[in-house]
C-alpha atoms as a printed R data frame, in Angstrom:
    type eleno elety resid chain resno      x      y       z
1   ATOM     1    CA   MET     A     1 -0.005  0.011  -0.005
2   ATOM     2    CA   ALA     A     2  2.813  2.416   0.916
3   ATOM     3    CA   LYS     A     3  4.590  1.551  -2.313
4   ATOM     4    CA   ARG     A     4  1.434  2.325  -4.299
5   ATOM     5    CA   ARG     A     5  1.140  5.755  -2.548
6   ATOM     6    CA   LYS     A     6  4.680  6.536  -3.306
7   ATOM     7    CA   GLU     A     7  4.183  5.612  -6.958
8   ATOM     8    CA   ASP     A     8  1.023  7.828  -7.133
9   ATOM     9    CA   ALA     A     9  2.902 10.704  -5.613
10  ATOM    10    CA   LEU     A    10  5.749 10.351  -8.102
11  ATOM    11    CA   GLU     A    11  3.262 10.155 -10.985
12  ATOM    12    CA   THR     A    12  1.591 13.341  -9.719
13  ATOM    13    CA   ARG     A    13  4.897 15.117  -9.497
14  ATOM    14    CA   GLU     A    14  5.869 14.156 -12.996
15  ATOM    15    CA   ARG     A    15  2.453 15.286 -14.301
16  ATOM    16    CA   ILE     A    16  2.983 18.655 -12.627
17  ATOM    17    CA   LEU     A    17  6.366 19.014 -14.234
18  ATOM    18    CA   ASP     A    18  4.988 18.045 -17.677
19  ATOM    19    CA   ALA     A    19  2.329 20.746 -17.229
20  ATOM    20    CA   ALA     A    20  4.929 23.292 -16.189
21  ATOM    21    CA   ILE     A    21  6.887 22.712 -19.327
22  ATOM    22    CA   THR     A    22  3.773 23.439 -21.474
23  ATOM    23    CA   VAL     A    23  2.785 26.540 -19.460
24  ATOM    24    CA   PHE     A    24  6.269 28.055 -19.157
25  ATOM    25    CA   HIS     A    25  7.038 27.384 -22.833
26  ATOM    26    CA   LYS     A    26  3.786 29.135 -23.894
27  ATOM    27    CA   HIS     A    27  3.646 32.061 -21.421
28  ATOM    28    CA   GLY     A    28  7.120 32.439 -19.974
29  ATOM    29    CA   VAL     A    29  8.188 31.775 -16.412
30  ATOM    30    CA   ALA     A    30  7.430 35.026 -14.641
31  ATOM    31    CA   ARG     A    31  3.733 35.581 -15.516
32  ATOM    32    CA   PRO     A    32  1.900 32.194 -15.041
33  ATOM    33    CA   SER     A    33  0.759 31.085 -11.584
34  ATOM    34    CA   LEU     A    34  1.025 27.746 -10.006
35  ATOM    35    CA   THR     A    35 -2.762 27.559 -10.259
36  ATOM    36    CA   GLU     A    36 -2.540 27.474 -14.047
37  ATOM    37    CA   ILE     A    37 -0.044 24.680 -13.849
38  ATOM    38    CA   ALA     A    38 -2.217 22.794 -11.372
39  ATOM    39    CA   GLU     A    39 -5.215 23.095 -13.654
40  ATOM    40    CA   LEU     A    40 -3.392 21.749 -16.656
41  ATOM    41    CA   ALA     A    41 -1.988 18.882 -14.607
42  ATOM    42    CA   GLY     A    42 -5.450 18.029 -13.314
43  ATOM    43    CA   VAL     A    43 -4.481 18.469  -9.651
44  ATOM    44    CA   THR     A    44 -5.228 21.026  -6.921
45  ATOM    45    CA   ARG     A    45 -2.979 23.981  -6.127
46  ATOM    46    CA   GLY     A    46 -2.395 22.315  -2.766
47  ATOM    47    CA   ALA     A    47 -1.046 19.250  -4.536
48  ATOM    48    CA   VAL     A    48  1.478 21.390  -6.380
49  ATOM    49    CA   TYR     A    49  2.655 22.862  -3.057
50  ATOM    50    CA   GLY     A    50  2.828 19.355  -1.625
51  ATOM    51    CA   HIS     A    51  5.692 18.711  -4.069
52  ATOM    52    CA   PHE     A    52  7.199 22.154  -4.602
53  ATOM    53    CA   ARG     A    53  7.765 25.116  -2.258
54  ATOM    54    CA   ASN     A    54  7.278 27.735  -4.912
55  ATOM    55    CA   LYS     A    55  7.749 28.506  -8.619
56  ATOM    56    CA   GLY     A    56 11.547 28.635  -8.178
57  ATOM    57    CA   ASP     A    57 11.584 25.161  -6.620
58  ATOM    58    CA   LEU     A    58  9.394 23.847  -9.451
59  ATOM    59    CA   PHE     A    59 11.664 25.493 -12.098
60  ATOM    60    CA   ALA     A    60 14.789 23.899 -10.488
61  ATOM    61    CA   ALA     A    61 13.136 20.468 -10.625
62  ATOM    62    CA   LEU     A    62 12.238 21.070 -14.197
63  ATOM    63    CA   THR     A    63 15.778 21.877 -15.243
64  ATOM    64    CA   GLU     A    64 17.018 18.691 -13.513
65  ATOM    65    CA   ARG     A    65 15.463 16.743 -16.413
66  ATOM    66    CA   VAL     A    66 18.153 18.189 -18.664
67  ATOM    67    CA   LYS     A    67 21.910 17.720 -18.453
68  ATOM    68    CA   PHE     A    68 23.072 21.221 -18.955
69  ATOM    69    CA   PRO     A    69 26.480 21.827 -20.603
70  ATOM    70    CA   GLY     A    70 28.208 22.548 -17.282
71  ATOM    71    CA   GLU     A    71 26.640 19.643 -15.528
72  ATOM    72    CA   LYS     A    72 27.538 17.206 -18.256
73  ATOM    73    CA   LEU     A    73 31.120 18.504 -18.147
74  ATOM    74    CA   CYS     A    74 31.195 18.027 -14.394
75  ATOM    75    CA   GLU     A    75 30.718 14.274 -14.647
76  ATOM    76    CA   SER     A    76 33.855 12.259 -13.905
77  ATOM    77    CA   ALA     A    77 35.641 10.803 -16.876
78  ATOM    78    CA   GLY     A    78 38.397  8.808 -14.970
79  ATOM    79    CA   GLU     A    79 41.405  7.763 -16.882
80  ATOM    80    CA   GLU     A    80 40.038  9.245 -20.146
81  ATOM    81    CA   LEU     A    81 40.239 12.710 -18.598
82  ATOM    82    CA   LYS     A    82 43.855 12.262 -17.703
83  ATOM    83    CA   LYS     A    83 44.793 11.018 -21.134
84  ATOM    84    CA   ASP     A    84 42.789 13.317 -23.371
85  ATOM    85    CA   PRO     A    85 41.117 16.277 -21.539
86  ATOM    86    CA   LEU     A    86 40.519 18.146 -24.828
87  ATOM    87    CA   GLY     A    87 38.865 15.054 -26.262
88  ATOM    88    CA   VAL     A    88 36.639 14.777 -23.192
89  ATOM    89    CA   LEU     A    89 35.509 18.415 -23.616
90  ATOM    90    CA   ARG     A    90 34.859 17.818 -27.356
91  ATOM    91    CA   THR     A    91 32.970 14.494 -26.864
92  ATOM    92    CA   ARG     A    92 30.695 15.787 -24.139
93  ATOM    93    CA   TRP     A    93 29.619 18.914 -25.955
94  ATOM    94    CA   LEU     A    94 29.046 16.846 -29.047
95  ATOM    95    CA   TRP     A    95 26.938 14.446 -27.019
96  ATOM    96    CA   LEU     A    96 24.919 17.386 -25.701
97  ATOM    97    CA   PHE     A    97 24.239 18.772 -29.149
98  ATOM    98    CA   GLN     A    98 23.170 15.330 -30.419
99  ATOM    99    CA   GLU     A    99 20.900 14.794 -27.477
100 ATOM   100    CA   VAL     A   100 19.255 18.186 -27.776
101 ATOM   101    CA   ALA     A   101 18.733 17.617 -31.525
102 ATOM   102    CA   SER     A   102 16.782 14.375 -30.851
103 ATOM   103    CA   ASN     A   103 15.031 15.063 -27.566
104 ATOM   104    CA   ARG     A   104 11.943 17.271 -27.891
105 ATOM   105    CA   GLN     A   105 11.465 17.664 -24.118
106 ATOM   106    CA   TRP     A   106 15.054 18.848 -23.751
107 ATOM   107    CA   GLN     A   107 14.424 21.390 -26.578
108 ATOM   108    CA   LEU     A   108 11.392 22.767 -24.789
109 ATOM   109    CA   ILE     A   109 13.133 23.023 -21.457
110 ATOM   110    CA   LEU     A   110 16.156 24.750 -22.961
111 ATOM   111    CA   GLU     A   111 13.930 27.136 -24.860
112 ATOM   112    CA   ILE     A   112 12.328 28.030 -21.539
113 ATOM   113    CA   VAL     A   113 15.687 28.576 -19.912
114 ATOM   114    CA   PHE     A   114 17.202 30.601 -22.738
115 ATOM   115    CA   HIS     A   115 14.167 32.425 -24.196
116 ATOM   116    CA   ARG     A   116 11.210 32.292 -21.791
117 ATOM   117    CA   CYS     A   117 12.903 33.004 -18.423
118 ATOM   118    CA   GLU     A   118 12.333 36.649 -17.632
119 ATOM   119    CA   LEU     A   119 14.739 37.773 -14.900
120 ATOM   120    CA   VAL     A   120 12.310 39.661 -12.726
121 ATOM   121    CA   THR     A   121 12.435 40.164  -8.938
122 ATOM   122    CA   GLU     A   122  9.953 37.323  -8.319
123 ATOM   123    CA   SER     A   123 12.232 34.937 -10.130
124 ATOM   124    CA   GLY     A   124 15.249 35.348  -7.767
125 ATOM   125    CA   GLU     A   125 15.625 31.638  -7.133
126 ATOM   126    CA   ILE     A   126 15.394 30.921 -10.857
127 ATOM   127    CA   HIS     A   127 17.971 33.536 -11.645
128 ATOM   128    CA   GLN     A   128 20.215 32.035  -9.049
129 ATOM   129    CA   ARG     A   129 19.822 28.593 -10.533
130 ATOM   130    CA   LEU     A   130 20.878 29.871 -13.984
131 ATOM   131    CA   ILE     A   131 23.892 31.785 -12.512
132 ATOM   132    CA   GLN     A   132 25.014 28.672 -10.605
133 ATOM   133    CA   GLY     A   133 24.725 26.440 -13.638
134 ATOM   134    CA   HIS     A   134 26.700 28.937 -15.729
135 ATOM   135    CA   ALA     A   135 29.446 29.288 -13.109
136 ATOM   136    CA   GLU     A   136 29.785 25.516 -12.806
137 ATOM   137    CA   GLY     A   137 30.068 25.115 -16.561
138 ATOM   138    CA   VAL     A   138 32.700 27.798 -16.896
139 ATOM   139    CA   GLU     A   139 34.741 26.400 -13.926
140 ATOM   140    CA   ARG     A   140 34.632 22.843 -15.346
141 ATOM   141    CA   MET     A   141 35.690 24.107 -18.772
142 ATOM   142    CA   ARG     A   142 38.579 26.005 -17.160
143 ATOM   143    CA   GLU     A   143 39.740 22.762 -15.524
144 ATOM   144    CA   LEU     A   144 39.598 20.880 -18.859
145 ATOM   145    CA   ILE     A   145 41.337 23.671 -20.765
146 ATOM   146    CA   SER     A   146 44.036 23.867 -18.050
147 ATOM   147    CA   MET     A   147 44.563 20.181 -18.193
148 ATOM   148    CA   ALA     A   148 44.789 20.278 -22.011
149 ATOM   149    CA   VAL     A   149 47.513 22.971 -21.709
150 ATOM   150    CA   ALA     A   150 49.410 20.907 -19.178
151 ATOM   151    CA   LYS     A   151 49.066 17.836 -21.485
152 ATOM   152    CA   GLY     A   152 50.446 19.743 -24.447
153 ATOM   153    CA   GLN     A   153 47.177 19.610 -26.382
154 ATOM   154    CA   LEU     A   154 46.938 23.416 -26.351
155 ATOM   155    CA   PRO     A   155 49.701 26.029 -26.417
156 ATOM   156    CA   ALA     A   156 51.609 26.556 -23.145
157 ATOM   157    CA   ASP     A   157 51.165 30.382 -23.419
158 ATOM   158    CA   LEU     A   158 47.361 30.199 -23.944
159 ATOM   159    CA   ASP     A   159 45.539 32.958 -22.071
160 ATOM   160    CA   ILE     A   160 43.168 30.671 -20.206
161 ATOM   161    CA   ASP     A   161 41.263 33.584 -18.641
162 ATOM   162    CA   LEU     A   162 40.421 34.835 -22.052
163 ATOM   163    CA   ALA     A   163 39.873 31.531 -23.815
164 ATOM   164    CA   VAL     A   164 37.536 29.846 -21.308
165 ATOM   165    CA   PRO     A   165 34.600 32.352 -21.200
166 ATOM   166    CA   MET     A   166 34.917 32.887 -24.965
167 ATOM   167    CA   LEU     A   167 34.730 29.193 -25.689
168 ATOM   168    CA   HIS     A   168 31.967 28.481 -23.165
169 ATOM   169    CA   GLY     A   169 29.881 31.432 -24.380
170 ATOM   170    CA   ALA     A   170 30.314 30.435 -28.014
171 ATOM   171    CA   LEU     A   171 29.184 26.872 -27.433
172 ATOM   172    CA   VAL     A   172 26.179 27.920 -25.334
173 ATOM   173    CA   GLY     A   173 25.432 30.468 -28.045
174 ATOM   174    CA   VAL     A   174 25.320 27.677 -30.657
175 ATOM   175    CA   LEU     A   175 22.562 26.023 -28.600
176 ATOM   176    CA   GLU     A   176 20.595 29.242 -28.255
177 ATOM   177    CA   GLU     A   177 20.867 30.027 -31.921
178 ATOM   178    CA   TRP     A   178 19.738 26.526 -33.016
179 ATOM   179    CA   LEU     A   179 16.761 26.650 -30.666
180 ATOM   180    CA   LEU     A   180 15.717 29.890 -32.324
181 ATOM   181    CA   GLN     A   181 16.322 28.572 -35.813
182 ATOM   182    CA   PRO     A   182 16.386 24.707 -35.955
183 ATOM   183    CA   GLN     A   183 15.829 24.888 -39.648
184 ATOM   184    CA   ILE     A   184 19.505 25.786 -40.191
185 ATOM   185    CA   GLY     A   185 20.374 22.131 -40.055
186 ATOM   186    CA   ASP     A   186 21.021 19.074 -37.891
187 ATOM   187    CA   LEU     A   187 22.519 20.218 -34.562
188 ATOM   188    CA   GLY     A   188 24.487 17.000 -34.149
189 ATOM   189    CA   GLU     A   189 26.281 17.467 -37.483
190 ATOM   190    CA   LEU     A   190 26.628 21.238 -37.186
191 ATOM   191    CA   GLY     A   191 27.716 20.996 -33.607
192 ATOM   192    CA   GLU     A   192 30.717 18.841 -34.496
193 ATOM   193    CA   ARG     A   193 31.929 21.410 -36.992
194 ATOM   194    CA   TYR     A   194 31.323 24.270 -34.553
195 ATOM   195    CA   ILE     A   195 33.231 22.553 -31.743
196 ATOM   196    CA   ASP     A   196 36.180 21.668 -34.042
197 ATOM   197    CA   ALA     A   197 36.335 25.142 -35.424
198 ATOM   198    CA   MET     A   198 36.362 26.687 -31.951
199 ATOM   199    CA   ILE     A   199 39.054 24.302 -30.676
200 ATOM   200    CA   ASP     A   200 41.155 25.114 -33.740
201 ATOM   201    CA   MET     A   201 40.715 28.825 -33.012
202 ATOM   202    CA   VAL     A   202 41.813 28.356 -29.410
203 ATOM   203    CA   ARG     A   203 44.772 26.262 -30.528
204 ATOM   204    CA   VAL     A   204 46.183 28.669 -33.255
205 ATOM   205    CA   SER     A   205 44.859 32.194 -32.588
206 ATOM   206    CA   PRO     A   206 47.767 34.575 -31.722
207 ATOM   207    CA   THR     A   207 45.290 36.892 -29.997
208 ATOM   208    CA   LEU     A   208 44.691 34.212 -27.339
209 ATOM   209    CA   ARG     A   209 48.256 34.098 -26.253
210 ATOM   210    CA   ARG     A   210 49.483 35.686 -23.039
211 ATOM   211    CA   GLN     A   211 52.503 37.121 -24.782
212 ATOM   212    CA   GLN     A   212 50.322 38.969 -27.236
213 ATOM   213    CA   GLN     A   213 48.715 40.801 -24.354
214 ATOM   214    CA   LYS     A   214 52.036 41.760 -22.846
215 ATOM   215    CA   VAL     A   215 53.307 43.161 -26.122
216 ATOM   216    CA   ALA     A   216 50.132 45.171 -26.502
217 ATOM   217    CA   VAL     A   217 50.553 46.661 -23.051
218 ATOM   218    CA   MET     A   218 54.242 47.581 -23.650
219 ATOM   219    CA   HIS     A   219 53.262 49.487 -26.834
């Protein structure tokens, strides 16, 4: 009996999350109330509060259905990471692009995050969740890029402080752009070319060298 109640509660929670995807995608995150989500899910407002403290808590649970770039990069890769950190970075971003291209629910959630999430006062917890995810992704990419430099996969004089946010922002930007215009082509195929082009740029661009900055300052 207890097992059945637990299964029912889990089913209700998932139904609420499914409804939240539909409501947030259609109306944005700031405007809709939990009552609208409850009605679409076929449950009471109290049932929603039985599972989630507020809209921010609901949003956080919703985003847990997706492996964001930073979170995917934060997974341990064991020996592979030590041998080929640049390959790990490339493989995991490629996996993400391929997964987004084929997973409609992930597309909807990422569209909510990138394009439907108004950063108003009432969405403080939601804003914090986005900031945290971004910071984790940048930090993990910094670790991988630093390891790639130490491994000799990238130049020893690479300006990591400049390269990391540029590379992270460019890759996230690819996701945002494709979500706005999926007709540009298959994200899995395009993503591989984007990733390789960006890695090539980091590897060979003289502007991304520390020495280049020093020379500029001297002049």
